[in-house]
mmCIF file of C-alpha atoms in Angstrom:
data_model
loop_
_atom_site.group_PDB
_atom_site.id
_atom_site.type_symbol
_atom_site.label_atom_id
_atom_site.label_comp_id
_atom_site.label_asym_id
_atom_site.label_seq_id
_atom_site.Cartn_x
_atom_site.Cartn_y
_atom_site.Cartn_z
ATOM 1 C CA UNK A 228 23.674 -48.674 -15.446
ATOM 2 C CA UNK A 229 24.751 -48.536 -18.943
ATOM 3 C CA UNK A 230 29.241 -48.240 -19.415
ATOM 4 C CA UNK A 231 31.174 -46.168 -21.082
ATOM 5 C CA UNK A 232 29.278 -45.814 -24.875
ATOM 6 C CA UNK A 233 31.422 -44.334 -28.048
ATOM 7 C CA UNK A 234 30.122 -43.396 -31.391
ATOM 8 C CA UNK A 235 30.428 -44.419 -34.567
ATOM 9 C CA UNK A 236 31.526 -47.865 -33.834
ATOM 10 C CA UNK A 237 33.925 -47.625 -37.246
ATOM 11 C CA UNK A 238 34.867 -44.807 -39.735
ATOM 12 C CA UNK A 239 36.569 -45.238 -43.166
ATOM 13 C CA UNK A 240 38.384 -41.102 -43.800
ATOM 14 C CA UNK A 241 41.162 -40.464 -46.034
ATOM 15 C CA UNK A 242 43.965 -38.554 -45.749
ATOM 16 C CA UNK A 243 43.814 -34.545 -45.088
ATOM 17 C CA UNK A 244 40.233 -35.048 -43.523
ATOM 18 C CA UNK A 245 38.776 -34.242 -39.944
ATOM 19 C CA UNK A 246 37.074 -36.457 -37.794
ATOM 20 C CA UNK A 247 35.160 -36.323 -34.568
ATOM 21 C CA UNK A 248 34.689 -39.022 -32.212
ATOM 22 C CA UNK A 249 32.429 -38.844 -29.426
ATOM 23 C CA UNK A 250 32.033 -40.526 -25.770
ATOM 24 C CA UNK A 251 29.557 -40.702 -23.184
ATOM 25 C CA UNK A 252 30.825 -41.556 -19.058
ATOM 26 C CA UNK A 253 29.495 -43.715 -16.959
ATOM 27 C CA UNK A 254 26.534 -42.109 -15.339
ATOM 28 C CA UNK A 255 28.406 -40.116 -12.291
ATOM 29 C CA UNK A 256 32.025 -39.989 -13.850
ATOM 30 C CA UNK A 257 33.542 -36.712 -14.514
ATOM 31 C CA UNK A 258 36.500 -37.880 -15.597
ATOM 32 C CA UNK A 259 36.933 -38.924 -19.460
ATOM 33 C CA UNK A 260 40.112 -39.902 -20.637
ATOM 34 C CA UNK A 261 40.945 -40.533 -24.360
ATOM 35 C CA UNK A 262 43.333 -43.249 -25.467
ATOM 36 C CA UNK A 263 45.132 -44.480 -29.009
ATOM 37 C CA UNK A 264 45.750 -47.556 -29.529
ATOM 38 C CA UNK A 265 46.882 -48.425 -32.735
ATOM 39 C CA UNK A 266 47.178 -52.637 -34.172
ATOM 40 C CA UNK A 267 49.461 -54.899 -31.786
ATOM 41 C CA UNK A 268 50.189 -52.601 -29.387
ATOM 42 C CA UNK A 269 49.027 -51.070 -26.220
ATOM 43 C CA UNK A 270 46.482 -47.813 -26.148
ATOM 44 C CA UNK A 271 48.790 -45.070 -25.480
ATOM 45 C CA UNK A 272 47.109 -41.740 -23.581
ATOM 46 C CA UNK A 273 45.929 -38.731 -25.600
ATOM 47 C CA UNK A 274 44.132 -36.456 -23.084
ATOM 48 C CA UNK A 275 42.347 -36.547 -19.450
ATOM 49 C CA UNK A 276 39.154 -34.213 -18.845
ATOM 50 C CA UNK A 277 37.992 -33.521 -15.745
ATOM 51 C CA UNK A 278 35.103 -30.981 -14.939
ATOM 52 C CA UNK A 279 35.154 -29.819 -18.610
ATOM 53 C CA UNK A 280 38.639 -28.768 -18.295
ATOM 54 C CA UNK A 281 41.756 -30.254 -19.591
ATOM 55 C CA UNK A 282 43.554 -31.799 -16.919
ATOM 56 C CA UNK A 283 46.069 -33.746 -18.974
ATOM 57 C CA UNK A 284 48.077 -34.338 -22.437
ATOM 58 C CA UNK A 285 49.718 -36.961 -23.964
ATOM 59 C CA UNK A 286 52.600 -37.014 -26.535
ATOM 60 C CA UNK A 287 50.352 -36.093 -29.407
ATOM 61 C CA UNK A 288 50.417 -33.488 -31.849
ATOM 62 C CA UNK A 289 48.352 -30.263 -31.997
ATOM 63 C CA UNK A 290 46.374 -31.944 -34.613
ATOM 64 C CA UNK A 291 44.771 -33.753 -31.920
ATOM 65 C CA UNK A 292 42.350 -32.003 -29.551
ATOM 66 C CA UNK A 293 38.851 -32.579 -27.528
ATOM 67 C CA UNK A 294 36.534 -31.101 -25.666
ATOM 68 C CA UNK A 295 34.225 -32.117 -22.248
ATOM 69 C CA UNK A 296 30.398 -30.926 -21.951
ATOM 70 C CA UNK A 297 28.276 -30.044 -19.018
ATOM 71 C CA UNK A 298 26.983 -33.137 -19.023
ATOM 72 C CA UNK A 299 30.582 -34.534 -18.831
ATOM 73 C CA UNK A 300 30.401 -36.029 -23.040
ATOM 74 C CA UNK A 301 33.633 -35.992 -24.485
ATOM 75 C CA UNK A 302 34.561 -35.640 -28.362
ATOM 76 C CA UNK A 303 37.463 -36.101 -29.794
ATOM 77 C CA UNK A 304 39.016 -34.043 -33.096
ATOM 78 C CA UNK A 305 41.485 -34.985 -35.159
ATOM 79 C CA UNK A 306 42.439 -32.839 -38.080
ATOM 80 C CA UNK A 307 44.454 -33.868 -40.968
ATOM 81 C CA UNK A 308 44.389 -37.026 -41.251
ATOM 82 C CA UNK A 309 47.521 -38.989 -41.715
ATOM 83 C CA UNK A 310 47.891 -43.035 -42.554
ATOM 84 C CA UNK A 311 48.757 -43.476 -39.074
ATOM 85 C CA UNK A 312 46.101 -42.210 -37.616
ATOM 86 C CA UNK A 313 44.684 -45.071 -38.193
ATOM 87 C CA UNK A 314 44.002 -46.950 -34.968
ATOM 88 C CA UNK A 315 41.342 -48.008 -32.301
ATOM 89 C CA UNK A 316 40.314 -44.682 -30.321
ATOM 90 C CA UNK A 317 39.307 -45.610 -26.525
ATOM 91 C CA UNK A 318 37.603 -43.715 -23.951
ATOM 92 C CA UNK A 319 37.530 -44.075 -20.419
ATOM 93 C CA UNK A 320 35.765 -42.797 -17.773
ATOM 94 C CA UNK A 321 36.517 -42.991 -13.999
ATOM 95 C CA UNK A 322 34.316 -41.334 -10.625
ATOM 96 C CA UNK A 323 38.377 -40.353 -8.950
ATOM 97 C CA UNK A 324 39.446 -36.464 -8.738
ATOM 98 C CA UNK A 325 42.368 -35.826 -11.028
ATOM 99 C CA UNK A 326 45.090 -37.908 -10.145
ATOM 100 C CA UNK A 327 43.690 -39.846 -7.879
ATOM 101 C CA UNK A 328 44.444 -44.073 -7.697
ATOM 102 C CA UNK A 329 40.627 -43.412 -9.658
ATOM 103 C CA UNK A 330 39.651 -46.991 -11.655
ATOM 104 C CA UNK A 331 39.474 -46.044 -15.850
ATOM 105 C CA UNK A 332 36.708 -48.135 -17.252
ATOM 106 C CA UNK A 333 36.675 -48.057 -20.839
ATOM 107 C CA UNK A 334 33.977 -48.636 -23.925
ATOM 108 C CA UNK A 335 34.412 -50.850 -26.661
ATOM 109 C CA UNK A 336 36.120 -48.140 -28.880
ATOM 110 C CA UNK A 337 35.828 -46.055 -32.254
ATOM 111 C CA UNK A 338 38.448 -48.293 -34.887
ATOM 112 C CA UNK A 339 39.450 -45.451 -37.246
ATOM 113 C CA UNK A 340 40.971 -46.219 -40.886
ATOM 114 C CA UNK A 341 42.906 -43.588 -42.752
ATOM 115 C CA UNK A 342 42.930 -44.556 -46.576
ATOM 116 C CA UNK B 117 59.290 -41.615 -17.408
ATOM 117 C CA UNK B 118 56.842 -44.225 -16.238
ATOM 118 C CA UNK B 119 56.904 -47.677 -18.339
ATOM 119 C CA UNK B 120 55.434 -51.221 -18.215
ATOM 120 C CA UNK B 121 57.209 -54.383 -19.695
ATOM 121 C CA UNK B 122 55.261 -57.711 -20.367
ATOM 122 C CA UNK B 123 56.464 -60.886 -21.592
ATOM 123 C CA UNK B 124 56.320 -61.262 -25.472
ATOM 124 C CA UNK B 125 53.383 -63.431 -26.641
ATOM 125 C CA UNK B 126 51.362 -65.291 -28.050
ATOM 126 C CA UNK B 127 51.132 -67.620 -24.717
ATOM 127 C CA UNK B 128 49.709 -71.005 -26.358
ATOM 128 C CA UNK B 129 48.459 -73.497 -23.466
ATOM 129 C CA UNK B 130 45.863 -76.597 -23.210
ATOM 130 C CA UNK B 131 42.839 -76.195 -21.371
ATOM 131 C CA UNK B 132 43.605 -76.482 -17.012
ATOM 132 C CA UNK B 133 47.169 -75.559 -17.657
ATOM 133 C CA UNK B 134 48.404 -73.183 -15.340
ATOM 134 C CA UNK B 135 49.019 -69.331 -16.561
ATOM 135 C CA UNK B 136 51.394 -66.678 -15.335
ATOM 136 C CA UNK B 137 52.077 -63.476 -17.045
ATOM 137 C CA UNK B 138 55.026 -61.576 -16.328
ATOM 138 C CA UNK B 139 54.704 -57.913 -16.162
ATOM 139 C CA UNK B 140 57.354 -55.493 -14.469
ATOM 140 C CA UNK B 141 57.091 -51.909 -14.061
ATOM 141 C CA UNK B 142 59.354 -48.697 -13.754
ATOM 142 C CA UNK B 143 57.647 -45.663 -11.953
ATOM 143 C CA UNK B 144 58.705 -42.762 -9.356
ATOM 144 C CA UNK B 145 56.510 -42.609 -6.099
ATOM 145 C CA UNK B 146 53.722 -45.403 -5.410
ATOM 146 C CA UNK B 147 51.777 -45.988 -8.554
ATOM 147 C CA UNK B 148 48.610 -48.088 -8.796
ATOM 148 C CA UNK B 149 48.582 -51.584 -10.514
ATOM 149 C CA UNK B 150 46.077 -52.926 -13.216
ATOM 150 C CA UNK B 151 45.684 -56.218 -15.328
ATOM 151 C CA UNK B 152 43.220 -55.162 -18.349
ATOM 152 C CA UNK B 153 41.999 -57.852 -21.085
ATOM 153 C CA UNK B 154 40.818 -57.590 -24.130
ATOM 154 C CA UNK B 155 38.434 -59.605 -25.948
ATOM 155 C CA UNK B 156 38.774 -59.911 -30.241
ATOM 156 C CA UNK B 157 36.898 -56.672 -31.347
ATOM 157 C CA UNK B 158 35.665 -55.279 -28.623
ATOM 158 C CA UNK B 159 37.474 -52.657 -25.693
ATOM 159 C CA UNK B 160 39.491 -52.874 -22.320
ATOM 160 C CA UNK B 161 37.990 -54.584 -19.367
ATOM 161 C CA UNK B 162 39.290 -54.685 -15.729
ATOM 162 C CA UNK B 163 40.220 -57.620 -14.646
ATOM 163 C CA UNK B 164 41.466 -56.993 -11.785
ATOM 164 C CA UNK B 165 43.989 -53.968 -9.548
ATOM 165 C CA UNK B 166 46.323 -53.512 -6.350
ATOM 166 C CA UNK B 167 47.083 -49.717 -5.057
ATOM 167 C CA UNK B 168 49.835 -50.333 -2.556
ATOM 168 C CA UNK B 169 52.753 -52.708 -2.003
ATOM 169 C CA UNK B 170 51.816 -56.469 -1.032
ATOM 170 C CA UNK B 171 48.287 -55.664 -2.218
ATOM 171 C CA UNK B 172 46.657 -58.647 -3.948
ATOM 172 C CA UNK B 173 44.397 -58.049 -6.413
ATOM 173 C CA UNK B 174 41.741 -61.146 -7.780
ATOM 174 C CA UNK B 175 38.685 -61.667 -9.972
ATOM 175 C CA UNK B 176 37.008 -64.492 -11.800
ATOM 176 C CA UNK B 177 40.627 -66.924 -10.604
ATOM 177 C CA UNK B 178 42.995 -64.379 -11.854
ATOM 178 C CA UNK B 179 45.435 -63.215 -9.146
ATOM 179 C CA UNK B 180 48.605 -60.520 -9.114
ATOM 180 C CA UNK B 181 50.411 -59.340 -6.400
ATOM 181 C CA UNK B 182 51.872 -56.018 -5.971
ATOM 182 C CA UNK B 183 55.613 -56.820 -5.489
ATOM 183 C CA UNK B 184 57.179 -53.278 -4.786
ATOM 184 C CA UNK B 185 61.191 -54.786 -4.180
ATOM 185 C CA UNK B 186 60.774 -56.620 -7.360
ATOM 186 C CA UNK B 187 58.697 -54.190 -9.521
ATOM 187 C CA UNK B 188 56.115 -56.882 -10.761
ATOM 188 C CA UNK B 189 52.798 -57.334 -10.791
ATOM 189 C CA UNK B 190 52.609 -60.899 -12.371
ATOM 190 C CA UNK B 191 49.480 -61.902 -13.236
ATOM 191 C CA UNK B 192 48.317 -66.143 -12.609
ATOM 192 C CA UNK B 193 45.499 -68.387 -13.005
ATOM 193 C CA UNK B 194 45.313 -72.286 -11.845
ATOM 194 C CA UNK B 195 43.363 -73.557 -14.443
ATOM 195 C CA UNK B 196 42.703 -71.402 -17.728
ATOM 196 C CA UNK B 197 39.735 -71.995 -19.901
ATOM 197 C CA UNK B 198 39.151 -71.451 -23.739
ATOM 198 C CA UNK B 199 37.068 -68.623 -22.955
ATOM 199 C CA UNK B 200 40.508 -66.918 -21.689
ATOM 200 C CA UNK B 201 41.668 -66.735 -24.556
ATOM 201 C CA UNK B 202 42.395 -62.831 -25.463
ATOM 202 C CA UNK B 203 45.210 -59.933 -25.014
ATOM 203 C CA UNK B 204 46.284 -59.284 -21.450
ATOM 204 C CA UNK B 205 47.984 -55.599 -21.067
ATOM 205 C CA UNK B 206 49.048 -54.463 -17.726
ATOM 206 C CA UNK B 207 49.449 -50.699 -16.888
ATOM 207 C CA UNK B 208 49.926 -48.813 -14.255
ATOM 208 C CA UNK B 209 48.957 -45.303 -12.944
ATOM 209 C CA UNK B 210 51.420 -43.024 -11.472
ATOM 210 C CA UNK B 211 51.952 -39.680 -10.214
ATOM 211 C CA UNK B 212 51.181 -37.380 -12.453
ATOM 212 C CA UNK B 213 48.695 -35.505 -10.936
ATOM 213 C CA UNK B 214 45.716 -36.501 -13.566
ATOM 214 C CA UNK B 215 44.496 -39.757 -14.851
ATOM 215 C CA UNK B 216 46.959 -41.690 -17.066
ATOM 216 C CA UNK B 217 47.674 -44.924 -17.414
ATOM 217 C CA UNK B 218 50.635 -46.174 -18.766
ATOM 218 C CA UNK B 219 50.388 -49.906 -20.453
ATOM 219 C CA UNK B 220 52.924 -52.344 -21.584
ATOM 220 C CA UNK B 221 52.412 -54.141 -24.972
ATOM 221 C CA UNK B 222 50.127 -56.695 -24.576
ATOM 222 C CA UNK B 223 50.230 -60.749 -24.466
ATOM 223 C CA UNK B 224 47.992 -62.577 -26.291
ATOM 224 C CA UNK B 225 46.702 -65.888 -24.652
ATOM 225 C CA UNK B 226 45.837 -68.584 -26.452
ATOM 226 C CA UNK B 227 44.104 -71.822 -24.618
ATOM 227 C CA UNK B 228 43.248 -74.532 -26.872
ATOM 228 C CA UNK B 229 40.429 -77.706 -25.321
#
């Protein structure tokens, strides 16, 4: 079974822009979780989706948001773009209900640069 | 709120040196336990978990062991190799009521032959 696939791979925006990155689950996972994590640190949590609703929100601004399809794809939007933005955007998927002890198993990650 | 602390890096050994990571936590309730690594350019993989106290989780000679009266989940290895080499983040997932994880910082390993 193929993991956890993101797309693009890298963008180059500037500042003031809007950008959409997008994330497909493990085949079976309903659960897609979106995570920042920006150079030398670790990936801090954005939002959960669960069953195409939002189950759970990080410490992020409004400028952040995403949405879940029926076929449980995620996408991420971020609009106006600031310098530190800039950062490696993660996505996880896992099989467990909401708040279950679920395992997050992650792809390899959209690396976003704001110029 | 929930938090994870890891020892500051880089961790710089020789090849069949002995590893441990230290990684403490600070959480209400019972949370679950995970060691993640990541590989130069790439994403997180799990290495390995524990979901209750005394739990010891293991995979490819990594070992932790969910220490609830300490708050640690310290992560070891017997004999590293250069492929090791990479940033180690521990997290944990609490009660929340959705899917979060909370990770500490990071510590980069380096093993040189």
């Amino acid at each position: 079974d193929a993991g956890v696939t993101q797309s693009p791979t890298h963008l180059i925006k500037t500042r003031g822009q809007h950008v959409t990155l997008r994330c497909s689950p493990i085949s079976g996972h309903k659960s897609v979780s979106w995570y920042q994590q920006v150079l030398g640190q670790g990936p801090q949590f954005i939002f959960q989706y669960y069953e195409k609703e939002e189950r759970g929100r990080g410490n992020f601004p409004d400028r952040f948001s995403a949405r879940q399809f029926p076929n449980y794809s995620s996408e991420l939007n971020v609009n106006a773009l600031l310098l530190g933005d800039s950062a490696l955007y993660l996505c996880a998927s896992s099989l467990a209900l909401a708040g279950g002890p679920g395992t997050q198993y992650f792809g390899p990650g959209t690396r976003l640069l704001v110029l | 709120g929930d938090s994870v602390t890891q020892m500051e890096g880089p961790v710089t050994l020789s090849e069949e040196a002995f590893l441990t990571i230290n990684c403490t936590y600070t959480a209400t309730g019972y949370p679950s336990l995970f060691w993640y690594v990541q590989y130069p350019g790439e994403g997180l993989q799990l290495l390995l978990k524990a979901t209750k106290a005394d739990d010891k989780g293991s995979n490819k000679g990594f070992e932790a062991t969910y220490r609830k009266e300490t708050t640690s989940f310290h992560l070891e290895k017997g004999s590293v190799q250069v492929s090791d080499s990479a940033v180690y983040f521990c997290a944990l997932s609490g009660d929340t009521g959705f899917q979060k994880l909370v990770f500490g910082t990071g510590t980069r390993l380096l093993v040189s032959p």
